[in-house]
PDB file of C-alpha atoms in Angstrom:
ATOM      1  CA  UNK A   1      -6.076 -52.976 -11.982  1.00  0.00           C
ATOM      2  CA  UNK A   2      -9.270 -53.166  -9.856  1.00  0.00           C
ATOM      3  CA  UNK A   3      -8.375 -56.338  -7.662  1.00  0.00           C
ATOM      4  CA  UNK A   4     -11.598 -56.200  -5.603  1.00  0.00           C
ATOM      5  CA  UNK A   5     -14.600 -55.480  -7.485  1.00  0.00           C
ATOM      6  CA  UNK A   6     -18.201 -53.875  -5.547  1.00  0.00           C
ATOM      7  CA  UNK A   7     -21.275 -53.317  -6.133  1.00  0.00           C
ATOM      8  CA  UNK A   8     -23.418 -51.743  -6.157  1.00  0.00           C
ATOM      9  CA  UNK A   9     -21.910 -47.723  -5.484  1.00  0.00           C
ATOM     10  CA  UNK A  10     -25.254 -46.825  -3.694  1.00  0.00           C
ATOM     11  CA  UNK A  11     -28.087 -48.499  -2.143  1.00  0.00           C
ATOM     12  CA  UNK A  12     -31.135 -47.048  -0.499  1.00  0.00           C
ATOM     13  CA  UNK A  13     -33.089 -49.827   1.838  1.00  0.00           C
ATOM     14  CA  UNK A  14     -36.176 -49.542   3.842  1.00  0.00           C
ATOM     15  CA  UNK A  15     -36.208 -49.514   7.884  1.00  0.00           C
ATOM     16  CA  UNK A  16     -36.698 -53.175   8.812  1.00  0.00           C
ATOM     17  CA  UNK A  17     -35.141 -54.363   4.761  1.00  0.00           C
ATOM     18  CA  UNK A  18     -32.072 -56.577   3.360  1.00  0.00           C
ATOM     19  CA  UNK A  19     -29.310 -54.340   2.790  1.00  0.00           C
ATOM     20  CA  UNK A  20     -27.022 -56.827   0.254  1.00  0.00           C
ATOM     21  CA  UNK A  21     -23.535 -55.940  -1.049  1.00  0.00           C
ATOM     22  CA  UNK A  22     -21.324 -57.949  -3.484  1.00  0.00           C
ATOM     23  CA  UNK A  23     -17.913 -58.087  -3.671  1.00  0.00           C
ATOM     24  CA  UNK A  24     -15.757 -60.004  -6.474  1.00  0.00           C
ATOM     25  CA  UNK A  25     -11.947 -60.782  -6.458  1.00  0.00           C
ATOM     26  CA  UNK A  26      -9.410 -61.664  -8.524  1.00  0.00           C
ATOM     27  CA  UNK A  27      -6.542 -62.832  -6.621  1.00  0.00           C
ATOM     28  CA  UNK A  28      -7.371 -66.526  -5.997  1.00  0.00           C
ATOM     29  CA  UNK A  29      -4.740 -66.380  -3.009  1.00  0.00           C
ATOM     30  CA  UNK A  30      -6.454 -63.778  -1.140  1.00  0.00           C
ATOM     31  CA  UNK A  31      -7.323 -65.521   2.008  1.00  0.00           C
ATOM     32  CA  UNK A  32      -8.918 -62.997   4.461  1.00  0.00           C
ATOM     33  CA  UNK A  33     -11.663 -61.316   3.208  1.00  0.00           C
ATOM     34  CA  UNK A  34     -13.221 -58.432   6.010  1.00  0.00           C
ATOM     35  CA  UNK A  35     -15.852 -55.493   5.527  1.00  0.00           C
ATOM     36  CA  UNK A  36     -15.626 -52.231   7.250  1.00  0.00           C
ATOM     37  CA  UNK A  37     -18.240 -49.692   7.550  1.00  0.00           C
ATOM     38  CA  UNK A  38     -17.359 -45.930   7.568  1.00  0.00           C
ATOM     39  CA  UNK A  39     -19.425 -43.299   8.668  1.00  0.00           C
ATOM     40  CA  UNK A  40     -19.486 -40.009   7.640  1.00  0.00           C
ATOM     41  CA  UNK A  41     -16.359 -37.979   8.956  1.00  0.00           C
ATOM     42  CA  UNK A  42     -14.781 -41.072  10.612  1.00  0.00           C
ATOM     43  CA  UNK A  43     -12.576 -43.383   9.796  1.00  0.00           C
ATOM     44  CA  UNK A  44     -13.563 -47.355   8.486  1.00  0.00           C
ATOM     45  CA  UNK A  45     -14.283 -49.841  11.367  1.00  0.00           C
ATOM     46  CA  UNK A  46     -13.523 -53.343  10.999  1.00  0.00           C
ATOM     47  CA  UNK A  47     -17.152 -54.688  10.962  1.00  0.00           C
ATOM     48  CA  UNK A  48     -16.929 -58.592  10.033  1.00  0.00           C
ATOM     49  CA  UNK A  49     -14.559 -61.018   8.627  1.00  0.00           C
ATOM     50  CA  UNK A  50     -14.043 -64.297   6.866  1.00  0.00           C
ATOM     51  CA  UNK A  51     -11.857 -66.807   5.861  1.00  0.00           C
ATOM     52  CA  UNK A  52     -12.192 -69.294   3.048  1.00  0.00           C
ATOM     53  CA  UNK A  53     -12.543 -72.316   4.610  1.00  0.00           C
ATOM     54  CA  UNK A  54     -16.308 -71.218   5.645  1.00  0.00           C
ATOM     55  CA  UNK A  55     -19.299 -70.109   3.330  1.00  0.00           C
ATOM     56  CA  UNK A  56     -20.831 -68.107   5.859  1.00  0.00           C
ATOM     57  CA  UNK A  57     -20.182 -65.970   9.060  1.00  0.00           C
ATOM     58  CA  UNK A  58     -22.756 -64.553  11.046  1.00  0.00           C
ATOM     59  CA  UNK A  59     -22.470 -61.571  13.596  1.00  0.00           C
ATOM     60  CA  UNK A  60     -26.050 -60.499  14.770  1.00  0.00           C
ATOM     61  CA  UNK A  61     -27.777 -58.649  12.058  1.00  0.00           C
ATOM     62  CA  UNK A  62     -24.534 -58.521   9.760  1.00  0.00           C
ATOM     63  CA  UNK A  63     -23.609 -62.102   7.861  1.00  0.00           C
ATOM     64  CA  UNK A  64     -20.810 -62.937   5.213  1.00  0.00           C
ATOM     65  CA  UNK A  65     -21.653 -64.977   2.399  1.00  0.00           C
ATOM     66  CA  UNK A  66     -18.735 -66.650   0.991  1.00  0.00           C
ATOM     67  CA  UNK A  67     -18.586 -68.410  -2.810  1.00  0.00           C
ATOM     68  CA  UNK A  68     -14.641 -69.454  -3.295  1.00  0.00           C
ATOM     69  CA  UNK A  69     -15.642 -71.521  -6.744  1.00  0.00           C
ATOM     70  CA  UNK A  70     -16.779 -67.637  -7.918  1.00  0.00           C
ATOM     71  CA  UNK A  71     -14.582 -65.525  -6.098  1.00  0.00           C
ATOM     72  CA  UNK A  72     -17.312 -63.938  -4.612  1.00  0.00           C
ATOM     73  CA  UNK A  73     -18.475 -62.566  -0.669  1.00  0.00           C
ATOM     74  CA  UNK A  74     -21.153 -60.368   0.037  1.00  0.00           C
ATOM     75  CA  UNK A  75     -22.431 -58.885   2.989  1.00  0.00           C
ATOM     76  CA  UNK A  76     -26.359 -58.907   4.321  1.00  0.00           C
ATOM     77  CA  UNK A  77     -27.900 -56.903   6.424  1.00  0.00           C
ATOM     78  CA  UNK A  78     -31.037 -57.935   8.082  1.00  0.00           C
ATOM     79  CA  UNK A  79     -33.301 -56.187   9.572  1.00  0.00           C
ATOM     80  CA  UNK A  80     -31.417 -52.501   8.387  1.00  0.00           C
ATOM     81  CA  UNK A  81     -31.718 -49.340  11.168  1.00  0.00           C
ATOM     82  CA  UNK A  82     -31.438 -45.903  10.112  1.00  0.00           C
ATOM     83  CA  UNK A  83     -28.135 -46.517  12.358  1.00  0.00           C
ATOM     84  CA  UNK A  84     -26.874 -48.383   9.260  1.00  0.00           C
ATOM     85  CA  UNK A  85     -26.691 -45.812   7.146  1.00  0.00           C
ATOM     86  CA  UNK A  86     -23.110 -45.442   6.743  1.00  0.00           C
ATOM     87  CA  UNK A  87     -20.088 -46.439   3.555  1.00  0.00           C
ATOM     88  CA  UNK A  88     -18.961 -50.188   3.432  1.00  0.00           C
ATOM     89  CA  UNK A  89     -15.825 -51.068   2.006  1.00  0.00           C
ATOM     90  CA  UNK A  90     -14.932 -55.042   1.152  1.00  0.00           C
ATOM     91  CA  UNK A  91     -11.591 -56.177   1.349  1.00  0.00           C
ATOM     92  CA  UNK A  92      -9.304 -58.888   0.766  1.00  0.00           C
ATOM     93  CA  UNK A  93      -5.544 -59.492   1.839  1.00  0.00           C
ATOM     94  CA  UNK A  94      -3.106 -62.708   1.642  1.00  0.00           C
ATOM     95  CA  UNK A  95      -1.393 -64.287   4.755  1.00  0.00           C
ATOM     96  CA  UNK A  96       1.559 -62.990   5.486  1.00  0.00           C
ATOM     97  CA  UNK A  97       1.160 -59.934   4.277  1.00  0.00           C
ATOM     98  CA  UNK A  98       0.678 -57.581   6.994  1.00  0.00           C
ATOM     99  CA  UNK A  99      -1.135 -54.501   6.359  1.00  0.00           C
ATOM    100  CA  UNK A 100      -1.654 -55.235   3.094  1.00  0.00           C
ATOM    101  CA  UNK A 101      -5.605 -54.822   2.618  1.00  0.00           C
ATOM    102  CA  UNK A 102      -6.882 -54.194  -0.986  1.00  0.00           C
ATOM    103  CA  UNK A 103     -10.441 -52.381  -0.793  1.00  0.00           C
ATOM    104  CA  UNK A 104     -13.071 -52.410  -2.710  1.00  0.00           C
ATOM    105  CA  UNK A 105     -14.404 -48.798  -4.101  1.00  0.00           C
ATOM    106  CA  UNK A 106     -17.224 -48.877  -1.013  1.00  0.00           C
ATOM    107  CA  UNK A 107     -20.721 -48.606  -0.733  1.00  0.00           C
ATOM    108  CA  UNK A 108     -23.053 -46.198   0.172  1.00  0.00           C
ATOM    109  CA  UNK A 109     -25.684 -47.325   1.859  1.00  0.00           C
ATOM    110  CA  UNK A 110     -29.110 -45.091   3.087  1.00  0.00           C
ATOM    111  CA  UNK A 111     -31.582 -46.811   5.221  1.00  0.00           C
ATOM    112  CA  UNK A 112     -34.602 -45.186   5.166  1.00  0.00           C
ATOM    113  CA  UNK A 113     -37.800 -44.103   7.888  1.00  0.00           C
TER     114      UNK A 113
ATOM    115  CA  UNK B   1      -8.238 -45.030  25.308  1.00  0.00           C
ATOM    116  CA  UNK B   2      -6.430 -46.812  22.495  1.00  0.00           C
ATOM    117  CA  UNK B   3      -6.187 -44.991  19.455  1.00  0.00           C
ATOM    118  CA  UNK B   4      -4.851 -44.003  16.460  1.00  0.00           C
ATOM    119  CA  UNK B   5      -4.098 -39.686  16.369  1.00  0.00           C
ATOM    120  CA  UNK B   6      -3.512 -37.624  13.157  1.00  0.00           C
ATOM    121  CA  UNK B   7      -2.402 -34.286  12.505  1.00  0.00           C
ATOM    122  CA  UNK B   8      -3.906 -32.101  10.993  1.00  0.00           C
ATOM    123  CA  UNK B   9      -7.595 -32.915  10.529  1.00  0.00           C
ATOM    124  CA  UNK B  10      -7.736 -30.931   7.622  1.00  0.00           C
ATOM    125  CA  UNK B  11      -5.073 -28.342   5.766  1.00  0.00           C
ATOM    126  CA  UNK B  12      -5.002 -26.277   3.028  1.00  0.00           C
ATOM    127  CA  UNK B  13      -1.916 -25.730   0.963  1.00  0.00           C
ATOM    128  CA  UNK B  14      -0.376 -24.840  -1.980  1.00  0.00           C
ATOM    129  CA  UNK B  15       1.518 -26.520  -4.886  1.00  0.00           C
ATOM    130  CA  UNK B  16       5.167 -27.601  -3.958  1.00  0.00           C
ATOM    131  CA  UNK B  17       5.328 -26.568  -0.720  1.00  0.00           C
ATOM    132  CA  UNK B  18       6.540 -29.328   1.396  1.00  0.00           C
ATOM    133  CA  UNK B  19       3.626 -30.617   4.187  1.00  0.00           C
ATOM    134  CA  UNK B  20       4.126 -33.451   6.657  1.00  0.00           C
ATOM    135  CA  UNK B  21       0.786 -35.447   8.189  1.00  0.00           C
ATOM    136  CA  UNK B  22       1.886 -36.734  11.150  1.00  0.00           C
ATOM    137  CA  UNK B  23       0.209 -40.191  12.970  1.00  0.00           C
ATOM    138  CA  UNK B  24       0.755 -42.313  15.824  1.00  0.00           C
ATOM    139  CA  UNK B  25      -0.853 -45.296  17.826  1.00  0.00           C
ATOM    140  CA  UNK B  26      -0.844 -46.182  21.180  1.00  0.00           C
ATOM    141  CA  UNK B  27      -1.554 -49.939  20.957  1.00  0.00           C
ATOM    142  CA  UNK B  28       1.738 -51.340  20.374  1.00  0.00           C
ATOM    143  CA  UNK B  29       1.394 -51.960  16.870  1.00  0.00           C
ATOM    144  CA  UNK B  30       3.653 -53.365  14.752  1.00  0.00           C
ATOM    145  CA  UNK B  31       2.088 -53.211  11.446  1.00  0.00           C
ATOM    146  CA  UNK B  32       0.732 -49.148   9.964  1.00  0.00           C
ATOM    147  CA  UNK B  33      -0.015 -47.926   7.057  1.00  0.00           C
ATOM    148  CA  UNK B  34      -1.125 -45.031   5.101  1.00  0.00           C
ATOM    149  CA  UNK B  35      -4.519 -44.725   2.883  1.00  0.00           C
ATOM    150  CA  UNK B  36      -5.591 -42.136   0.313  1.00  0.00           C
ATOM    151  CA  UNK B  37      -9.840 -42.302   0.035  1.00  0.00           C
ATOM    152  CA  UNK B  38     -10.960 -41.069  -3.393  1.00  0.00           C
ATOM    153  CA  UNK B  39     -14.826 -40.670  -4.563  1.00  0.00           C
ATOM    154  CA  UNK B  40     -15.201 -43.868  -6.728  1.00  0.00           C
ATOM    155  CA  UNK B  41     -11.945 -45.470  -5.627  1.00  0.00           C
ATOM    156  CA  UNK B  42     -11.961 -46.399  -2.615  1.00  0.00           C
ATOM    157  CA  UNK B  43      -9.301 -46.607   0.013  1.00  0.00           C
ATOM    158  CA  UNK B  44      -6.020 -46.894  -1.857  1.00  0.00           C
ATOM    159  CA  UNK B  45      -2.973 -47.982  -0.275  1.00  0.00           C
ATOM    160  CA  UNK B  46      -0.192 -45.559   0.013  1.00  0.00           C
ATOM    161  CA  UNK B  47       3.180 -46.891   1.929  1.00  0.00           C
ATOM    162  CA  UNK B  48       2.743 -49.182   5.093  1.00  0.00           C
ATOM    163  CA  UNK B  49       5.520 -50.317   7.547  1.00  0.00           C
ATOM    164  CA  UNK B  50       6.119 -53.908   9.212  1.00  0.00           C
ATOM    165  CA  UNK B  51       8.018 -52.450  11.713  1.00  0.00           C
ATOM    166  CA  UNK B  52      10.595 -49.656  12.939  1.00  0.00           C
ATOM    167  CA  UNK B  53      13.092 -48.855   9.751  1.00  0.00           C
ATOM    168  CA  UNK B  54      10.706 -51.556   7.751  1.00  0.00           C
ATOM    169  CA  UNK B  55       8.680 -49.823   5.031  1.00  0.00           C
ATOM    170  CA  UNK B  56       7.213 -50.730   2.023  1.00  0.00           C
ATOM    171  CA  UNK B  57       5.450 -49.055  -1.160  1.00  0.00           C
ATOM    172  CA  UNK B  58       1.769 -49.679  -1.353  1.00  0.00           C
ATOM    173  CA  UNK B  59      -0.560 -49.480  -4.466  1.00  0.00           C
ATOM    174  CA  UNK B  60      -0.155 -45.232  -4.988  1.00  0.00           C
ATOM    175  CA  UNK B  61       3.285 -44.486  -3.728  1.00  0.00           C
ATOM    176  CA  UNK B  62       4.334 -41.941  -6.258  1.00  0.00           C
ATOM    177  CA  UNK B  63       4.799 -38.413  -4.395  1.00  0.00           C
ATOM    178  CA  UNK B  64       4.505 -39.804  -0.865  1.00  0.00           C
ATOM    179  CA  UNK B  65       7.795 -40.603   1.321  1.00  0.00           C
ATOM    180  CA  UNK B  66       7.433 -42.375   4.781  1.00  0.00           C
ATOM    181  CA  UNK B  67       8.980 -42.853   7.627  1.00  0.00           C
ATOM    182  CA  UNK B  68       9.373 -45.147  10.884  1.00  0.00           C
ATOM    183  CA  UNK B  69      12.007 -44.225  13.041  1.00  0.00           C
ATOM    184  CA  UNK B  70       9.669 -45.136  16.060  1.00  0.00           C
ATOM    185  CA  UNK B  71       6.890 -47.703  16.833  1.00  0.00           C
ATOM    186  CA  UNK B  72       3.905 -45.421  17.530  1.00  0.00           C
ATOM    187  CA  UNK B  73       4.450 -43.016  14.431  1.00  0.00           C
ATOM    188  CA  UNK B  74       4.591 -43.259  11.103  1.00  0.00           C
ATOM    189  CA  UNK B  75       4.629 -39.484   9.549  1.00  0.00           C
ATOM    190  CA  UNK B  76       3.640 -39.324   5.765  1.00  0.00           C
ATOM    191  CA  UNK B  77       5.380 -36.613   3.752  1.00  0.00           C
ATOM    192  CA  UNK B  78       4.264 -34.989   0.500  1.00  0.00           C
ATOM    193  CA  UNK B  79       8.006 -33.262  -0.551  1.00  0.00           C
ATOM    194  CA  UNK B  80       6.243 -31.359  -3.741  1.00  0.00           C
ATOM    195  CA  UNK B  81       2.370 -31.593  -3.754  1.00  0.00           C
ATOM    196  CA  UNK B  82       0.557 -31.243  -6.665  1.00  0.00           C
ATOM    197  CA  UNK B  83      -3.607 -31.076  -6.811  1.00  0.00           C
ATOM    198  CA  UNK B  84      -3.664 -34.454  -7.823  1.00  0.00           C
ATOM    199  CA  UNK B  85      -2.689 -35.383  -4.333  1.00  0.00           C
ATOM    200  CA  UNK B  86      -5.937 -33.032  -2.676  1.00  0.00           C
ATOM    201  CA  UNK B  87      -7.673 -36.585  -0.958  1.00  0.00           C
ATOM    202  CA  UNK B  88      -8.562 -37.841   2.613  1.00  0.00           C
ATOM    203  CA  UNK B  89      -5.740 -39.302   4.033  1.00  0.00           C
ATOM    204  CA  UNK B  90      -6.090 -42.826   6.846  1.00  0.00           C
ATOM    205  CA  UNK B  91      -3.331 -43.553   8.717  1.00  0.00           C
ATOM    206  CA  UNK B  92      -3.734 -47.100  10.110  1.00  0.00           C
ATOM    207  CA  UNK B  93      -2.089 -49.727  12.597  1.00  0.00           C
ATOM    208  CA  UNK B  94      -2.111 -53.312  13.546  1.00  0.00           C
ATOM    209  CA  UNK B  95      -1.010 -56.335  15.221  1.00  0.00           C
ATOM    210  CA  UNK B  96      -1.389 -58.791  12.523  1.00  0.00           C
ATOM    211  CA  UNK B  97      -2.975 -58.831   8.898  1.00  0.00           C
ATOM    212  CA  UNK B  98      -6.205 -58.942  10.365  1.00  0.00           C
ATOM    213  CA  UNK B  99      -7.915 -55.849  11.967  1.00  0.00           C
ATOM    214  CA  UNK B 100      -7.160 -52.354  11.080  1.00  0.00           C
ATOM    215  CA  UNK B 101      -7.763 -49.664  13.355  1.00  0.00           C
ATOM    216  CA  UNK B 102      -8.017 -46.421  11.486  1.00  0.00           C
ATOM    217  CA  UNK B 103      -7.537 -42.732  12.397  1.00  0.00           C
ATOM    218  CA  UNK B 104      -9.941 -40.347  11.966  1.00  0.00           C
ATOM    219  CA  UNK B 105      -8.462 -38.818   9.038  1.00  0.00           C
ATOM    220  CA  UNK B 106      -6.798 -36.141   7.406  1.00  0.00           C
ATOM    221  CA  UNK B 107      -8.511 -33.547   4.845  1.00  0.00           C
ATOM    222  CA  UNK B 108      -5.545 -32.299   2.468  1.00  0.00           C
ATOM    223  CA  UNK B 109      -6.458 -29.471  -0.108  1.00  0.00           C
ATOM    224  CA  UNK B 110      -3.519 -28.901  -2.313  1.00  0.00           C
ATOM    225  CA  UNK B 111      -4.464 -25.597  -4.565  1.00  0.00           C
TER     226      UNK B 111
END
């Protein structure tokens, strides 16, 4: 059972475009929600996180958008780098619960010249 | 530098022979855990640990044993593999529930 749902699986954006991914949960008691970006032969990176008492959280060029009444959170990138390019996972996990992320199936995301 | 080490980067091996991916942390972490990354899938949770002699089964625990006899490692071991098991492997620690730091990963090929 896919718990955290993502879209889309690949996304090619523009130098200076939006890069937008959408994430969708089922779990109403998930209450920590971050994205981490992978690149290629690394290991994910916590990027940004939220919490459910805000709708949005904002960290430079990268910003959370948070819908609780739709179990929804997606992630924006403004003005997308080449630098970008790179895999983003969602997640979501439950207080108390240490350790205990559920991922979404990622993102693939090209930025292009 | 704090950091989380795993060994080996990448192996090759064959059907039931047993293998052991070793990983450890630096940072004092309580909390680690061990990922399987799939093409389509996602990172899927294997085992992860709370604390020394504190384990628990994640969401794909079928053919993997842990262990944590120590703070800064957390081996995974594959007793029989099978070539349903060929994946990249994350080992990763924390303090809390909220960030993950993540190894670099380990390639297993299981012919």
């Amino acid at each position: 059972q896919q718990q955290v749902k993502q879209s889309p699986q690949s996304l090619i954006v523009q130098k200076g475009g939006i890069s937008i991914i959408n994430c969708a949960y089922e779990n109403t008691a998930f209450d920590y929600f971050p994205w981490y970006q992978q690149f290629p032969g690394k290991g994910p990176a916590l990027l940004i996180a939220i919490r459910p008492d805000v709708s949005e959280k904002k960290e430079g060029r990268f910003t959370i958008s948070f819908n609780k009444s739709a179990k929804q959170f997606s992630l924006h990138i403004m003005d997308s780098q080449p630098g970008d390019s790179a895999t983003y996972f969602c997640a979501a996990s439950l207080t108390g619960t240490a350790s205990k992320l559920t991922f979404g199936t990622g993102t693939r995301l090209q930025v292009t010249l | 530098e704090a950091q989380v080490t795993q060994n080996p980067r990448y192996l090759i091996t064959v059907t039931g022979k047993k293998l052991t991916v070793t990983c450890s942390q630096n940072m004092n972490h309580e909390y680690m855990s061990w990922y399987r990354q799939d093409p389509g899938l996602g990172l899927r949770q294997i085992y992860y640990s709370m604390n020394v002699e504190v384990t628990d089964k994640g969401d794909v625990p079928e053919g993997y044993k842990v262990s944590r006899k120590e703070k800064r490692n957390f081996p995974l071991i594959l007793e029989s593999p099978s070539p349903n098991q060929t994946s990249l492997y994350f080992c990763a620690s924390s303090l809390s529930y909220t960030e993950q730091y993540f190894g670099p990963g380990t390639r297993l090929t299981v012919t």
